[in-house]
């Protein structure tokens, strides 16, 4: 019994001493509309994250180790909330029992970082698919945002965070300004 308690205590202490994985803030900002395009259209929003891995950045320091960095916030919920806020600013109302559905599918959210002591190179890519659907039909659109950034010295978590949030901002802006999507929802919802 004493050996079991000792082994459990050592395992617990080892787990507490293990380094914690780095995380960055993922805070997509909704692009709000200055005027409503509708006032009585309702929809139900659903989202799914189909990424094969849940990290948002991969850092390659050139020493044969690639370190994943995760988001402090849930990527799917954060993007869904930003899209919801955008659509509500355009006058659409979110209700649970609407026949109209907006589906957000997150396909890729990643910043690849290669850095050394002297320089860094970051490539960000975000791919999401938005589907507006009801009994009258369905519109499926894919939105992609990319960014490249180079800098002196190694990349900090704040640098990675900025690139990630900027690329997501570009995608949300593209969705907000998509006249085809707005017209489709305005006419059919």
Coordinates of C-alpha atoms in Angstrom, one line a residue, residues 74-161:
X74 CA -12.7 27.7 -28.4
X75 CA -12.1 28.5 -32.1
X76 CA -15.5 27.2 -33.3
X77 CA -17.5 29.1 -30.6
X78 CA -15.5 32.3 -31.1
X79 CA -16.0 32.3 -34.9
X80 CA -19.7 31.4 -34.6
X81 CA -20.2 34.3 -32.2
X82 CA -18.4 36.8 -34.5
X83 CA -20.5 35.6 -37.5
X84 CA -23.7 35.8 -35.4
X85 CA -22.9 39.3 -34.4
X86 CA -22.2 40.3 -38.0
X87 CA -25.5 38.9 -39.2
X88 CA -27.5 40.5 -36.4
X89 CA -26.0 43.9 -37.2
X90 CA -27.4 43.4 -40.7
X91 CA -30.9 42.9 -39.2
X92 CA -31.2 39.1 -39.2
X93 CA -32.5 37.5 -36.0
X94 CA -31.2 34.3 -34.6
X95 CA -34.0 31.9 -33.3
X96 CA -33.9 28.3 -32.5
X97 CA -37.0 27.3 -34.5
X98 CA -36.3 29.1 -37.8
X99 CA -36.5 27.1 -41.0
X100 CA -33.6 29.1 -42.3
X101 CA -30.1 27.8 -41.4
X102 CA -26.7 29.4 -41.6
X103 CA -23.9 26.8 -41.2
X104 CA -20.3 27.8 -40.5
X105 CA -17.7 25.1 -41.2
X106 CA -14.2 25.8 -40.1
X107 CA -11.8 24.0 -42.4
X108 CA -8.4 25.6 -41.6
X109 CA -7.1 28.1 -39.0
X110 CA -3.3 28.0 -38.9
X111 CA -0.2 30.2 -38.6
X112 CA 3.0 28.4 -39.6
X113 CA 6.0 30.0 -38.0
X114 CA 9.6 29.4 -39.0
X115 CA 12.1 31.3 -36.9
X116 CA 15.6 31.6 -35.7
X117 CA 17.3 34.0 -33.4
X118 CA 17.8 36.5 -36.2
X119 CA 14.5 36.4 -38.2
X120 CA 11.0 34.9 -38.4
X121 CA 8.6 34.1 -41.2
X122 CA 4.9 33.6 -40.6
X123 CA 2.3 32.3 -43.0
X124 CA -1.3 32.5 -41.9
X125 CA -4.3 30.8 -43.5
X126 CA -7.9 30.6 -42.6
X127 CA -10.6 28.7 -44.7
X128 CA -14.2 28.7 -43.7
X129 CA -17.4 27.6 -45.5
X130 CA -20.7 29.3 -45.0
X131 CA -23.9 27.6 -46.1
X132 CA -27.2 29.5 -46.2
X133 CA -30.1 27.0 -46.5
X134 CA -33.9 26.7 -46.4
X135 CA -36.7 24.9 -48.2
X136 CA -36.1 27.2 -51.3
X137 CA -32.5 26.2 -51.8
X138 CA -29.0 26.4 -50.6
X139 CA -26.0 28.7 -51.2
X140 CA -22.5 27.5 -50.3
X141 CA -19.6 29.9 -50.2
X142 CA -15.9 29.3 -49.2
X143 CA -13.9 32.1 -47.8
X144 CA -10.1 32.1 -47.6
X145 CA -7.7 34.5 -46.0
X146 CA -4.0 34.4 -46.2
X147 CA -1.1 36.5 -44.9
X148 CA 2.7 36.5 -44.9
X149 CA 4.8 38.4 -42.5
X150 CA 8.6 38.4 -41.9
X151 CA 10.4 40.1 -39.1
X152 CA 13.7 40.4 -37.3
X153 CA 14.4 38.2 -34.3
X154 CA 12.3 35.2 -33.3
X155 CA 8.5 35.5 -33.4
X156 CA 6.7 36.1 -30.1
X157 CA 3.3 34.7 -29.1
X158 CA 1.9 38.3 -29.5
X159 CA 3.3 38.4 -33.1
X160 CA 1.6 35.0 -33.9
X161 CA -1.6 36.2 -32.2

